Backbone as a printed PyTorch tensor [residue, N CA C, xyz], in Angstrom:
tensor([[[207.0290,  55.4440,  80.4160],
         [206.3620,  55.1820,  79.1530],
         [204.9800,  55.8220,  79.1630]],

        [[204.6450,  56.5450,  78.1350],
         [203.3160,  57.1240,  78.0240],
         [202.3900,  56.1220,  77.3560]],

        [[201.1770,  56.0530,  77.8450],
         [200.1820,  55.1660,  77.2650],
         [199.1870,  55.9910,  76.4720]],

        [[198.6580,  55.4180,  75.4320],
         [197.6330,  56.1060,  74.6670],
         [196.2550,  55.7140,  75.1780]],

        [[196.0640,  54.4180,  75.4600],
         [194.7600,  53.9280,  75.8910],
         [194.9350,  52.8510,  76.9530]],

        [[194.1290,  52.9510,  78.0030],
         [194.0940,  51.9380,  79.0530],
         [192.6910,  51.3640,  79.1340]],

        [[192.6250,  50.1140,  79.5270],
         [191.3670,  49.4750,  79.8540],
         [191.3220,  49.4090,  81.3730]],

        [[190.2550,  49.9080,  81.9640],
         [190.1250,  49.9130,  83.4150],
         [188.8370,  49.2170,  83.8150]],

        [[188.9470,  48.3200,  84.7860],
         [187.7780,  47.6640,  85.3530],
         [187.6320,  48.1380,  86.7850]],

        [[186.4460,  48.6330,  87.1060],
         [186.1440,  49.1150,  88.4490],
         [185.1510,  48.1410,  89.0540]],

        [[185.5160,  47.5560,  90.1850],
         [184.7070,  46.5200,  90.8120],
         [183.3090,  46.9530,  91.2120]],

        [[183.1030,  48.2160,  91.4540],
         [181.7850,  48.7470,  91.8010],
         [181.3310,  49.6610,  90.6670]],

        [[180.4740,  49.1600,  89.7630],
         [180.0340,  49.9900,  88.6410],
         [179.4070,  51.3150,  89.0680]],

        [[178.8850,  51.3750,  90.2930],
         [178.3140,  52.6180,  90.7830],
         [179.3550,  53.7050,  91.0080]],

        [[180.6300,  53.3240,  91.0850],
         [181.7060,  54.2880,  91.3080],
         [182.2460,  54.8760,  90.0020]],

        [[181.7690,  54.3890,  88.8850],
         [182.2560,  54.8600,  87.5790],
         [182.0570,  56.3690,  87.4150]],

        [[180.9410,  56.8920,  87.9070],
         [180.6650,  58.3270,  87.7650],
         [181.7300,  59.1860,  88.4360]],

        [[182.3840,  58.6650,  89.4700],
         [183.4610,  59.4080,  90.1300],
         [184.6220,  59.6460,  89.1680]],

        [[184.8830,  58.6580,  88.3160],
         [185.9620,  58.7780,  87.3250],
         [185.4830,  59.5970,  86.1320]],

        [[184.2780,  59.2930,  85.6490],
         [183.7530,  59.9790,  84.4690],
         [183.6190,  61.4860,  84.7030]],

        [[183.3470,  61.8860,  85.9410],
         [183.1630,  63.2950,  86.2390],
         [184.4290,  64.0240,  86.6550]],

        [[185.5480,  63.3290,  86.6730],
         [186.8100,  63.9320,  87.1000],
         [187.6180,  64.4100,  85.8940]],

        [[188.2990,  65.5600,  86.0350],
         [189.1520,  66.0120,  84.9330],
         [190.4000,  65.1390,  84.7750]],

        [[190.8170,  64.4180,  85.8070],
         [191.9350,  63.4760,  85.7410],
         [192.9960,  63.7410,  84.6960]],

        [[194.0120,  62.8960,  84.6270],
         [195.0780,  63.0570,  83.6320],
         [194.7460,  62.3270,  82.3310]],

        [[193.5260,  62.4800,  81.8830],
         [193.1070,  61.8090,  80.6560],
         [192.4030,  62.7760,  79.7280]],

        [[192.4640,  62.4390,  78.4470],
         [191.7710,  63.2430,  77.4340],
         [190.3000,  62.8730,  77.3680]],

        [[190.0530,  61.5660,  77.4770],
         [188.6820,  61.0950,  77.3430],
         [188.5290,  59.7630,  78.0600]],

        [[187.3150,  59.5340,  78.5900],
         [186.9690,  58.2700,  79.2340],
         [185.6450,  57.8090,  78.6470]],

        [[185.5750,  56.5270,  78.2890],
         [184.3640,  55.9590,  77.7230],
         [183.9900,  54.7250,  78.5330]],

        [[182.7500,  54.6760,  79.0250],
         [182.2710,  53.4720,  79.7050],
         [181.7140,  52.5400,  78.6380]],

        [[182.3090,  51.3640,  78.5020],
         [181.9180,  50.4200,  77.4590],
         [180.9320,  49.3790,  77.9530]],

        [[180.9210,  49.1400,  79.2420],
         [180.0120,  48.2100,  79.9120],
         [180.0440,  48.6020,  81.3880]],

        [[179.0970,  48.1180,  82.1860],
         [179.1070,  48.5090,  83.5970],
         [180.4560,  48.2190,  84.2750]],

        [[181.1150,  49.2760,  84.7310],
         [182.3910,  49.1530,  85.4210],
         [183.6050,  49.0070,  84.5250]],

        [[183.4170,  48.9890,  83.2060],
         [184.5230,  48.8040,  82.2670],
         [184.7440,  50.0940,  81.4780]],

        [[185.9360,  50.6750,  81.6350],
         [186.2490,  51.9610,  81.0110],
         [187.4030,  51.8460,  80.0380]],

        [[187.3610,  52.6600,  79.0010],
         [188.5090,  52.9070,  78.1320],
         [188.9660,  54.3180,  78.4580]],

        [[190.2530,  54.4740,  78.7320],
         [190.7970,  55.7740,  79.1380],
         [191.9040,  56.1640,  78.1770]],

        [[191.7410,  57.3040,  77.5160],
         [192.7660,  57.8330,  76.6270],
         [193.5740,  58.8630,  77.4080]],

        [[194.8980,  58.6540,  77.4730],
         [195.7580,  59.5430,  78.2540],
         [197.1760,  59.5360,  77.7070]],

        [[197.8740,  60.6470,  77.9120],
         [199.2950,  60.7270,  77.5620],
         [200.1750,  60.4150,  78.7640]],

        [[199.5680,  60.1460,  79.9010],
         [200.3130,  59.8860,  81.1300],
         [200.6910,  58.4140,  81.2440]],

        [[201.5500,  58.1120,  82.2050],
         [201.9920,  56.7440,  82.4270],
         [200.8550,  55.8910,  82.9750]],

        [[201.0010,  54.5970,  82.8210],
         [200.0320,  53.6580,  83.3740],
         [199.9020,  53.8660,  84.8820]],

        [[201.0230,  54.0430,  85.5560],
         [201.0190,  54.2520,  87.0000],
         [200.2190,  55.4940,  87.3770]],

        [[200.4130,  56.5640,  86.6500],
         [199.6950,  57.8100,  86.9550],
         [198.1970,  57.6400,  86.7590]],

        [[197.8040,  57.0090,  85.6540],
         [196.3770,  56.7820,  85.4000],
         [195.7930,  55.8960,  86.4990]],

        [[196.4830,  54.8010,  86.8230],
         [196.0150,  53.8930,  87.8690],
         [195.8040,  54.6330,  89.1910]],

        [[196.8110,  55.3860,  89.6200],
         [196.7120,  56.0610,  90.9080],
         [195.6330,  57.1400,  90.9250]],

        [[195.4930,  57.8810,  89.8510],
         [194.4510,  58.9070,  89.7940],
         [193.0620,  58.2820,  89.8880]],

        [[192.8560,  57.1530,  89.2060],
         [191.5670,  56.4680,  89.3010],
         [191.3870,  55.9200,  90.7130]],

        [[192.4100,  55.2630,  91.2470],
         [192.3460,  54.6690,  92.5940],
         [191.9590,  55.7020,  93.6390]],

        [[192.5430,  56.8950,  93.5680],
         [192.2730,  57.9350,  94.5590],
         [190.8410,  58.4540,  94.4870]],

        [[190.1900,  58.2710,  93.3390],
         [188.8020,  58.7130,  93.1950],
         [187.7910,  57.7160,  93.7750]],

        [[188.2150,  56.4590,  93.9020],
         [187.3020,  55.3880,  94.3000],
         [187.2130,  55.2380,  95.8120]],

        [[186.0820,  54.6890,  96.2920],
         [185.9730,  54.4220,  97.7260],
         [186.9920,  53.3680,  98.1580]],

        [[187.4050,  53.4130,  99.4060],
         [188.3350,  52.4180,  99.9370],
         [187.7780,  51.0120,  99.7100]],

        [[188.6580,  50.1000,  99.3310],
         [188.2670,  48.7120,  99.1430],
         [187.6490,  48.3960,  97.7990]],

        [[187.4410,  49.3860,  96.9530],
         [186.8580,  49.1490,  95.6280],
         [187.9090,  48.4960,  94.7280]],

        [[187.5670,  47.3530,  94.1370],
         [188.4880,  46.6520,  93.2500],
         [188.7730,  47.4960,  92.0090]],

        [[190.0070,  47.3790,  91.5130],
         [190.4260,  48.1460,  90.3400],
         [191.5020,  47.3820,  89.5860]],

        [[191.3900,  47.3650,  88.2770],
         [192.4120,  46.8060,  87.4000],
         [192.5790,  47.7740,  86.2400]],

        [[193.8170,  48.1600,  85.9480],
         [194.1030,  49.0660,  84.8370],
         [195.2310,  48.4550,  84.0090]],

        [[195.0230,  48.3490,  82.6950],
         [196.0270,  47.7570,  81.8140],
         [196.1180,  48.5770,  80.5230]],

        [[197.3400,  48.7580,  80.0080],
         [197.4880,  49.4720,  78.7320],
         [197.0530,  48.5700,  77.5740]],

        [[196.5510,  49.1830,  76.5190],
         [196.2040,  48.4340,  75.3140],
         [197.3160,  48.6190,  74.2910]],

        [[197.8870,  47.5270,  73.8520],
         [198.9560,  47.5800,  72.8570],
         [198.3990,  47.5750,  71.4350]],

        [[197.2040,  47.0300,  71.2670],
         [196.5400,  47.0310,  69.9730],
         [195.0610,  47.2660,  70.1730]],

        [[194.3780,  47.5330,  69.0880],
         [192.9510,  47.7780,  69.1400],
         [192.2510,  46.4530,  69.4430]],

        [[191.4800,  46.3760,  70.5330],
         [190.8370,  45.1100,  70.8900],
         [189.6120,  44.8270,  70.0170]],

        [[189.2610,  43.5740,  69.9580],
         [187.9990,  43.1700,  69.3460],
         [186.9230,  43.3840,  70.4040]],

        [[185.7220,  43.7650,  70.0050],
         [184.6730,  44.0360,  70.9720],
         [183.3130,  43.6530,  70.4090]],

        [[182.4690,  43.1610,  71.2970],
         [181.0950,  42.8230,  70.9370],
         [180.2350,  42.9870,  72.1820]],

        [[179.0310,  43.4850,  72.0160],
         [178.1140,  43.6230,  73.1270],
         [178.4580,  44.7600,  74.0770]],

        [[179.2170,  45.7170,  73.5860],
         [179.5900,  46.8690,  74.3990],
         [178.7000,  48.0600,  74.0470]],

        [[178.8440,  49.1450,  74.7820],
         [178.0150,  50.3300,  74.5680],
         [178.1260,  50.8430,  73.1340]],

        [[177.0340,  51.3740,  72.6490],
         [177.0070,  51.9590,  71.3070],
         [178.1070,  53.0100,  71.1790]],

        [[178.8130,  52.9830,  70.0650],
         [179.8680,  53.9490,  69.8030],
         [181.2550,  53.4960,  70.2320]],

        [[181.3500,  52.3880,  70.9660],
         [182.6520,  51.9240,  71.4540],
         [183.5950,  51.5630,  70.3150]],

        [[183.1160,  50.8110,  69.3470],
         [183.9790,  50.3860,  68.2390],
         [184.4520,  51.6050,  67.4400]],

        [[183.5650,  52.5620,  67.1810],
         [183.9670,  53.7890,  66.4790],
         [184.9850,  54.5710,  67.2900]],

        [[184.7890,  54.6400,  68.5990],
         [185.7300,  55.3390,  69.4840],
         [187.1030,  54.6900,  69.3950]],

        [[187.1340,  53.3720,  69.4050],
         [188.4160,  52.6550,  69.3170],
         [189.0900,  52.8530,  67.9610]],

        [[188.3130,  52.9180,  66.8860],
         [188.8860,  53.0520,  65.5450],
         [189.6350,  54.3680,  65.3500]],

        [[189.2600,  55.4110,  66.0520],
         [189.9170,  56.7090,  65.8750],
         [191.2110,  56.8360,  66.6730]],

        [[191.4800,  55.8520,  67.5210],
         [192.6700,  55.9260,  68.3780],
         [193.9210,  55.4560,  67.6580]],

        [[195.0790,  55.9620,  68.0950],
         [196.3520,  55.5820,  67.4640],
         [196.8420,  54.2210,  67.9700]],

        [[196.0310,  53.1840,  67.7800],
         [196.4090,  51.8230,  68.1720],
         [196.5280,  50.9680,  66.9340]],

        [[197.5050,  50.0540,  66.9190],
         [197.5740,  49.1320,  65.7810],
         [196.3460,  48.2200,  65.7710]],

        [[196.0020,  47.7250,  64.6130],
         [194.8940,  46.7880,  64.4910],
         [195.3150,  45.4520,  65.0740]],

        [[194.3410,  44.7370,  65.6010],
         [194.5790,  43.3970,  66.1250],
         [194.9660,  42.4700,  64.9740]],

        [[195.8600,  41.5310,  65.2480],
         [196.3290,  40.6100,  64.2150],
         [195.2960,  39.5900,  63.7900]],

        [[194.2080,  39.4340,  64.5580],
         [193.2100,  38.4360,  64.2160],
         [191.8750,  39.0490,  63.9540]]])
């Protein structure tokens, strides 16, 4: 299954630059808060997870989940809501 957008949490916010600076299998990466990324990709969840994992130092916590709908957001980096609105995600039901 191809994912359009993943939410990724990196346990060490200092390691985010390793992902942001990588060409990886993604079209775009946006840091929404320290250690919290939105990743737009046509690749599988597994591929995105492993590519991010391989960039991080050993032992760095990581969680990657696909987004099925556009999430609600508050208190995130400027431009996050606009970035989410342009994505091919259904609107949240609430």
